[in-house]
Amino acid sequence: MGDIVQSTSITNYKSRGSTTIQCPLLNDTNYTVWTMRMKAALKVHKAWEAIDPGEEDGEKNDLAKALLFQSIPETLILQVGNLDTAKAIWEAVKMRHMGADRVREARLQILTADFNRLKMKESETIDGFVGRISELSSKSAALGEDIDEPKIVKKFLHSLPRKKYIHIIAALDQVLDLNKTSFEDIVGRLKAYEERITE
């Protein structure tokens, strides 16, 4: 995904000490993961408030801008470098990677169609299939549309190959309330079952 780039030392405004901060480098394919990592890095350094809600506190804003500049490519810095606040930079990067509302809606429609068509291949493992479901769910969440966990659970169970998993699916349907069962719980049960039938 994204490369982690070690930055130069930055003075932490709270302790007035020197600290080394590592920031993920944004590229064309890792925007969702980049936002998660940057949000965590900004929170650790007490600078997230400069972006949400958008405080214009001088030191927090400067620290947040410095961290953002370390994590975006030079070509993007040239485009957003004249913006005054970290929040404005964050929003500009977001707009560049997320697109306008129309583009966002189109991407959501494609993701929804992909989610609805999703089926586990006969040769695929539970882990591989879970990875595909999780990727679609994460992309959808990044576009502002969370997929409810019960919907993911039901989609997962109904997308498994019937010949191989019909017995466990029927048992889980009878024993569990799928509206209250977590995705991790269902995945754990199916992985245990998969190991048994593989043996």
PDB file of C-alpha atoms in Angstrom:
ATOM      1  CA  MET A   1       0.000   0.000   0.000  1.00  0.00           C
ATOM      2  CA  GLY A   2       1.582   3.295   1.094  1.00  0.00           C
ATOM      3  CA  ASP A   3       5.255   3.695   1.891  1.00  0.00           C
ATOM      4  CA  ILE A   4       6.159   5.013   5.311  1.00  0.00           C
ATOM      5  CA  VAL A   5       8.593   7.861   5.072  1.00  0.00           C
ATOM      6  CA  GLN A   6      10.634   8.943   8.052  1.00  0.00           C
ATOM      7  CA  SER A   7      10.520  12.655   8.522  1.00  0.00           C
ATOM      8  CA  THR A   8      13.051  15.051   9.898  1.00  0.00           C
ATOM      9  CA  SER A   9      12.783  16.057  13.535  1.00  0.00           C
ATOM     10  CA  ILE A  10       9.913  18.383  14.399  1.00  0.00           C
ATOM     11  CA  THR A  11       9.600  20.273  17.658  1.00  0.00           C
ATOM     12  CA  ASN A  12       6.561  19.100  19.570  1.00  0.00           C
ATOM     13  CA  TYR A  13       4.727  22.275  20.635  1.00  0.00           C
ATOM     14  CA  LYS A  14       3.528  20.783  23.953  1.00  0.00           C
ATOM     15  CA  SER A  15       6.795  19.512  25.403  1.00  0.00           C
ATOM     16  CA  ARG A  16       9.144  21.763  23.429  1.00  0.00           C
ATOM     17  CA  GLY A  17      11.249  18.670  22.832  1.00  0.00           C
ATOM     18  CA  SER A  18      12.401  17.097  19.614  1.00  0.00           C
ATOM     19  CA  THR A  19      10.519  14.110  18.244  1.00  0.00           C
ATOM     20  CA  THR A  20      10.748  12.071  15.060  1.00  0.00           C
ATOM     21  CA  ILE A  21       7.448  11.573  13.272  1.00  0.00           C
ATOM     22  CA  GLN A  22       6.772   8.975  10.604  1.00  0.00           C
ATOM     23  CA  CYS A  23       4.124   9.765   8.013  1.00  0.00           C
ATOM     24  CA  PRO A  24       2.651   7.539   5.300  1.00  0.00           C
ATOM     25  CA  LEU A  25       3.283   8.802   1.779  1.00  0.00           C
ATOM     26  CA  LEU A  26       0.115   9.396  -0.239  1.00  0.00           C
ATOM     27  CA  ASN A  27      -0.050   7.853  -3.707  1.00  0.00           C
ATOM     28  CA  ASP A  28      -2.744   7.230  -6.320  1.00  0.00           C
ATOM     29  CA  THR A  29      -4.056   4.035  -4.720  1.00  0.00           C
ATOM     30  CA  ASN A  30      -3.767   4.375  -0.929  1.00  0.00           C
ATOM     31  CA  TYR A  31      -5.958   7.378  -0.063  1.00  0.00           C
ATOM     32  CA  THR A  32      -8.254   5.482   2.338  1.00  0.00           C
ATOM     33  CA  VAL A  33      -5.386   3.954   4.324  1.00  0.00           C
ATOM     34  CA  TRP A  34      -3.457   7.238   4.175  1.00  0.00           C
ATOM     35  CA  THR A  35      -6.367   9.125   5.809  1.00  0.00           C
ATOM     36  CA  MET A  36      -6.559   6.562   8.628  1.00  0.00           C
ATOM     37  CA  ARG A  37      -2.825   6.713   9.299  1.00  0.00           C
ATOM     38  CA  MET A  38      -2.636  10.495   9.063  1.00  0.00           C
ATOM     39  CA  LYS A  39      -5.612  10.932  11.380  1.00  0.00           C
ATOM     40  CA  ALA A  40      -3.857   8.720  13.939  1.00  0.00           C
ATOM     41  CA  ALA A  41      -0.546  10.593  13.544  1.00  0.00           C
ATOM     42  CA  LEU A  42      -2.256  13.981  13.881  1.00  0.00           C
ATOM     43  CA  LYS A  43      -4.157  12.825  16.991  1.00  0.00           C
ATOM     44  CA  VAL A  44      -0.983  11.513  18.635  1.00  0.00           C
ATOM     45  CA  HIS A  45       0.604  14.914  18.171  1.00  0.00           C
ATOM     46  CA  LYS A  46      -2.532  16.746  19.336  1.00  0.00           C
ATOM     47  CA  ALA A  47      -2.926  18.443  15.961  1.00  0.00           C
ATOM     48  CA  TRP A  48      -6.119  16.768  14.673  1.00  0.00           C
ATOM     49  CA  GLU A  49      -8.197  19.690  15.996  1.00  0.00           C
ATOM     50  CA  ALA A  50      -6.587  21.847  13.301  1.00  0.00           C
ATOM     51  CA  ILE A  51      -8.484  19.706  10.768  1.00  0.00           C
ATOM     52  CA  ASP A  52     -11.602  18.684  12.674  1.00  0.00           C
ATOM     53  CA  PRO A  53     -13.286  20.951  13.698  1.00  0.00           C
ATOM     54  CA  GLY A  54     -10.714  23.244  12.059  1.00  0.00           C
ATOM     55  CA  GLU A  55      -9.195  25.282  14.879  1.00  0.00           C
ATOM     56  CA  GLU A  56      -6.847  27.898  13.562  1.00  0.00           C
ATOM     57  CA  ASP A  57      -4.573  27.788  16.605  1.00  0.00           C
ATOM     58  CA  GLY A  58      -1.178  28.845  15.250  1.00  0.00           C
ATOM     59  CA  GLU A  59       0.994  26.054  16.646  1.00  0.00           C
ATOM     60  CA  LYS A  60      -1.505  23.223  16.044  1.00  0.00           C
ATOM     61  CA  ASN A  61      -2.163  24.458  12.516  1.00  0.00           C
ATOM     62  CA  ASP A  62       1.562  24.738  11.766  1.00  0.00           C
ATOM     63  CA  LEU A  63       2.268  21.238  13.100  1.00  0.00           C
ATOM     64  CA  ALA A  64      -0.652  19.734  11.155  1.00  0.00           C
ATOM     65  CA  LYS A  65       0.504  21.498   7.959  1.00  0.00           C
ATOM     66  CA  ALA A  66       4.058  20.230   8.465  1.00  0.00           C
ATOM     67  CA  LEU A  67       2.838  16.657   8.911  1.00  0.00           C
ATOM     68  CA  LEU A  68       0.595  16.897   5.844  1.00  0.00           C
ATOM     69  CA  PHE A  69       3.391  18.333   3.710  1.00  0.00           C
ATOM     70  CA  GLN A  70       5.631  15.416   4.696  1.00  0.00           C
ATOM     71  CA  SER A  71       3.003  12.885   3.634  1.00  0.00           C
ATOM     72  CA  ILE A  72       1.989  14.170   0.191  1.00  0.00           C
ATOM     73  CA  PRO A  73       3.991  14.153  -3.067  1.00  0.00           C
ATOM     74  CA  GLU A  74       5.820  17.284  -4.203  1.00  0.00           C
ATOM     75  CA  THR A  75       3.464  17.849  -7.136  1.00  0.00           C
ATOM     76  CA  LEU A  76       0.520  18.009  -4.723  1.00  0.00           C
ATOM     77  CA  ILE A  77       2.419  20.313  -2.345  1.00  0.00           C
ATOM     78  CA  LEU A  78       2.835  22.744  -5.227  1.00  0.00           C
ATOM     79  CA  GLN A  79      -0.950  22.722  -5.719  1.00  0.00           C
ATOM     80  CA  VAL A  80      -1.975  23.161  -2.069  1.00  0.00           C
ATOM     81  CA  GLY A  81       1.067  24.927  -0.631  1.00  0.00           C
ATOM     82  CA  ASN A  82      -0.501  28.377  -0.749  1.00  0.00           C
ATOM     83  CA  LEU A  83      -3.487  27.354   1.438  1.00  0.00           C
ATOM     84  CA  ASP A  84      -3.396  28.911   4.901  1.00  0.00           C
ATOM     85  CA  THR A  85      -4.873  26.199   7.099  1.00  0.00           C
ATOM     86  CA  ALA A  86      -4.304  22.478   7.601  1.00  0.00           C
ATOM     87  CA  LYS A  87      -8.067  21.978   7.222  1.00  0.00           C
ATOM     88  CA  ALA A  88      -8.021  23.627   3.779  1.00  0.00           C
ATOM     89  CA  ILE A  89      -5.098  21.407   2.724  1.00  0.00           C
ATOM     90  CA  TRP A  90      -6.866  18.270   4.037  1.00  0.00           C
ATOM     91  CA  GLU A  91     -10.063  19.184   2.141  1.00  0.00           C
ATOM     92  CA  ALA A  92      -8.127  19.928  -1.070  1.00  0.00           C
ATOM     93  CA  VAL A  93      -6.387  16.533  -0.913  1.00  0.00           C
ATOM     94  CA  LYS A  94      -9.727  14.878  -0.181  1.00  0.00           C
ATOM     95  CA  MET A  95     -11.425  16.559  -3.151  1.00  0.00           C
ATOM     96  CA  ARG A  96      -8.583  15.540  -5.435  1.00  0.00           C
ATOM     97  CA  HIS A  97      -8.809  11.893  -4.390  1.00  0.00           C
ATOM     98  CA  MET A  98     -12.516  11.544  -3.719  1.00  0.00           C
ATOM     99  CA  GLY A  99     -13.763  13.692  -6.554  1.00  0.00           C
ATOM    100  CA  ALA A 100     -16.876  15.793  -6.663  1.00  0.00           C
ATOM    101  CA  ASP A 101     -20.221  14.503  -5.353  1.00  0.00           C
ATOM    102  CA  ARG A 102     -21.223  13.179  -8.753  1.00  0.00           C
ATOM    103  CA  VAL A 103     -18.054  11.136  -9.045  1.00  0.00           C
ATOM    104  CA  ARG A 104     -18.505   9.948  -5.436  1.00  0.00           C
ATOM    105  CA  GLU A 105     -22.047   8.789  -6.190  1.00  0.00           C
ATOM    106  CA  ALA A 106     -20.884   6.971  -9.313  1.00  0.00           C
ATOM    107  CA  ARG A 107     -18.145   5.207  -7.335  1.00  0.00           C
ATOM    108  CA  LEU A 108     -20.653   4.237  -4.650  1.00  0.00           C
ATOM    109  CA  GLN A 109     -22.995   2.775  -7.263  1.00  0.00           C
ATOM    110  CA  ILE A 110     -20.150   0.723  -8.735  1.00  0.00           C
ATOM    111  CA  LEU A 111     -19.126  -0.498  -5.278  1.00  0.00           C
ATOM    112  CA  THR A 112     -22.729  -1.418  -4.430  1.00  0.00           C
ATOM    113  CA  ALA A 113     -23.050  -3.370  -7.685  1.00  0.00           C
ATOM    114  CA  ASP A 114     -19.725  -5.121  -6.989  1.00  0.00           C
ATOM    115  CA  PHE A 115     -20.899  -5.962  -3.456  1.00  0.00           C
ATOM    116  CA  ASN A 116     -24.196  -7.381  -4.737  1.00  0.00           C
ATOM    117  CA  ARG A 117     -22.417  -9.536  -7.372  1.00  0.00           C
ATOM    118  CA  LEU A 118     -19.780 -10.796  -4.952  1.00  0.00           C
ATOM    119  CA  LYS A 119     -19.477 -14.599  -4.768  1.00  0.00           C
ATOM    120  CA  MET A 120     -16.790 -16.780  -3.269  1.00  0.00           C
ATOM    121  CA  LYS A 121     -14.919 -18.869  -5.827  1.00  0.00           C
ATOM    122  CA  GLU A 122     -14.713 -22.639  -5.287  1.00  0.00           C
ATOM    123  CA  SER A 123     -10.916 -22.461  -5.062  1.00  0.00           C
ATOM    124  CA  GLU A 124     -10.876 -19.395  -2.775  1.00  0.00           C
ATOM    125  CA  THR A 125     -10.158 -19.533   0.953  1.00  0.00           C
ATOM    126  CA  ILE A 126     -12.311 -17.892   3.627  1.00  0.00           C
ATOM    127  CA  ASP A 127      -9.471 -15.422   4.315  1.00  0.00           C
ATOM    128  CA  GLY A 128      -9.255 -14.456   0.651  1.00  0.00           C
ATOM    129  CA  PHE A 129     -12.994 -13.914   0.375  1.00  0.00           C
ATOM    130  CA  VAL A 130     -13.139 -11.967   3.659  1.00  0.00           C
ATOM    131  CA  GLY A 131     -10.373  -9.739   2.291  1.00  0.00           C
ATOM    132  CA  ARG A 132     -12.473  -8.916  -0.785  1.00  0.00           C
ATOM    133  CA  ILE A 133     -15.580  -8.139   1.302  1.00  0.00           C
ATOM    134  CA  SER A 134     -13.563  -6.007   3.722  1.00  0.00           C
ATOM    135  CA  GLU A 135     -11.956  -4.083   0.870  1.00  0.00           C
ATOM    136  CA  LEU A 136     -15.359  -3.216  -0.634  1.00  0.00           C
ATOM    137  CA  SER A 137     -16.696  -2.263   2.803  1.00  0.00           C
ATOM    138  CA  SER A 138     -13.683  -0.008   3.504  1.00  0.00           C
ATOM    139  CA  LYS A 139     -13.931   1.705   0.121  1.00  0.00           C
ATOM    140  CA  SER A 140     -17.636   2.320   0.679  1.00  0.00           C
ATOM    141  CA  ALA A 141     -16.986   3.746   4.157  1.00  0.00           C
ATOM    142  CA  ALA A 142     -14.287   6.016   2.734  1.00  0.00           C
ATOM    143  CA  LEU A 143     -16.888   7.393   0.321  1.00  0.00           C
ATOM    144  CA  GLY A 144     -19.216   8.107   3.262  1.00  0.00           C
ATOM    145  CA  GLU A 145     -21.515   5.076   2.980  1.00  0.00           C
ATOM    146  CA  ASP A 146     -21.132   2.490   5.757  1.00  0.00           C
ATOM    147  CA  ILE A 147     -22.403  -1.004   5.004  1.00  0.00           C
ATOM    148  CA  ASP A 148     -24.257  -2.338   8.051  1.00  0.00           C
ATOM    149  CA  GLU A 149     -22.612  -5.312   9.742  1.00  0.00           C
ATOM    150  CA  PRO A 150     -25.752  -7.536   9.518  1.00  0.00           C
ATOM    151  CA  LYS A 151     -25.810  -6.889   5.759  1.00  0.00           C
ATOM    152  CA  ILE A 152     -22.141  -7.915   5.492  1.00  0.00           C
ATOM    153  CA  VAL A 153     -22.774 -11.047   7.583  1.00  0.00           C
ATOM    154  CA  LYS A 154     -25.738 -12.122   5.444  1.00  0.00           C
ATOM    155  CA  LYS A 155     -23.917 -11.332   2.198  1.00  0.00           C
ATOM    156  CA  PHE A 156     -20.930 -13.356   3.379  1.00  0.00           C
ATOM    157  CA  LEU A 157     -23.021 -16.419   4.246  1.00  0.00           C
ATOM    158  CA  HIS A 158     -25.135 -16.282   1.083  1.00  0.00           C
ATOM    159  CA  SER A 159     -22.077 -15.881  -1.145  1.00  0.00           C
ATOM    160  CA  LEU A 160     -20.313 -19.035  -0.007  1.00  0.00           C
ATOM    161  CA  PRO A 161     -20.269 -22.063  -2.356  1.00  0.00           C
ATOM    162  CA  ARG A 162     -23.356 -24.121  -1.408  1.00  0.00           C
ATOM    163  CA  LYS A 163     -21.879 -27.589  -1.974  1.00  0.00           C
ATOM    164  CA  LYS A 164     -19.006 -26.971   0.375  1.00  0.00           C
ATOM    165  CA  TYR A 165     -20.671 -24.898   3.120  1.00  0.00           C
ATOM    166  CA  ILE A 166     -24.402 -25.715   3.079  1.00  0.00           C
ATOM    167  CA  HIS A 167     -24.307 -27.617   6.384  1.00  0.00           C
ATOM    168  CA  ILE A 168     -22.560 -24.905   8.384  1.00  0.00           C
ATOM    169  CA  ILE A 169     -24.676 -22.144   6.808  1.00  0.00           C
ATOM    170  CA  ALA A 170     -27.892 -23.974   7.741  1.00  0.00           C
ATOM    171  CA  ALA A 171     -26.619 -24.565  11.286  1.00  0.00           C
ATOM    172  CA  LEU A 172     -25.608 -20.921  11.768  1.00  0.00           C
ATOM    173  CA  ASP A 173     -28.965 -19.724  10.392  1.00  0.00           C
ATOM    174  CA  GLN A 174     -30.760 -21.880  12.972  1.00  0.00           C
ATOM    175  CA  VAL A 175     -28.547 -21.170  15.978  1.00  0.00           C
ATOM    176  CA  LEU A 176     -27.585 -17.502  15.619  1.00  0.00           C
ATOM    177  CA  ASP A 177     -29.460 -14.250  15.234  1.00  0.00           C
ATOM    178  CA  LEU A 178     -27.630 -12.928  12.171  1.00  0.00           C
ATOM    179  CA  ASN A 179     -28.771  -9.375  12.944  1.00  0.00           C
ATOM    180  CA  LYS A 180     -26.799  -9.449  16.201  1.00  0.00           C
ATOM    181  CA  THR A 181     -23.830 -11.654  15.285  1.00  0.00           C
ATOM    182  CA  SER A 182     -20.565  -9.897  14.479  1.00  0.00           C
ATOM    183  CA  PHE A 183     -18.771 -10.414  11.193  1.00  0.00           C
ATOM    184  CA  GLU A 184     -15.620 -11.522  13.076  1.00  0.00           C
ATOM    185  CA  ASP A 185     -17.602 -14.212  14.920  1.00  0.00           C
ATOM    186  CA  ILE A 186     -19.055 -15.623  11.684  1.00  0.00           C
ATOM    187  CA  VAL A 187     -15.645 -15.540   9.980  1.00  0.00           C
ATOM    188  CA  GLY A 188     -14.045 -17.345  12.930  1.00  0.00           C
ATOM    189  CA  ARG A 189     -16.668 -20.097  12.830  1.00  0.00           C
ATOM    190  CA  LEU A 190     -16.312 -20.523   9.064  1.00  0.00           C
ATOM    191  CA  LYS A 191     -12.508 -20.631   9.257  1.00  0.00           C
ATOM    192  CA  ALA A 192     -12.715 -23.387  11.888  1.00  0.00           C
ATOM    193  CA  TYR A 193     -15.143 -25.280   9.664  1.00  0.00           C
ATOM    194  CA  GLU A 194     -12.900 -24.764   6.619  1.00  0.00           C
ATOM    195  CA  GLU A 195      -9.920 -26.233   8.499  1.00  0.00           C
ATOM    196  CA  ARG A 196     -11.960 -29.283   9.499  1.00  0.00           C
ATOM    197  CA  ILE A 197     -13.182 -30.031   5.975  1.00  0.00           C
ATOM    198  CA  THR A 198      -9.690 -29.424   4.548  1.00  0.00           C
ATOM    199  CA  GLU A 199      -8.244 -32.034   6.901  1.00  0.00           C
TER     200      GLU A 199
END
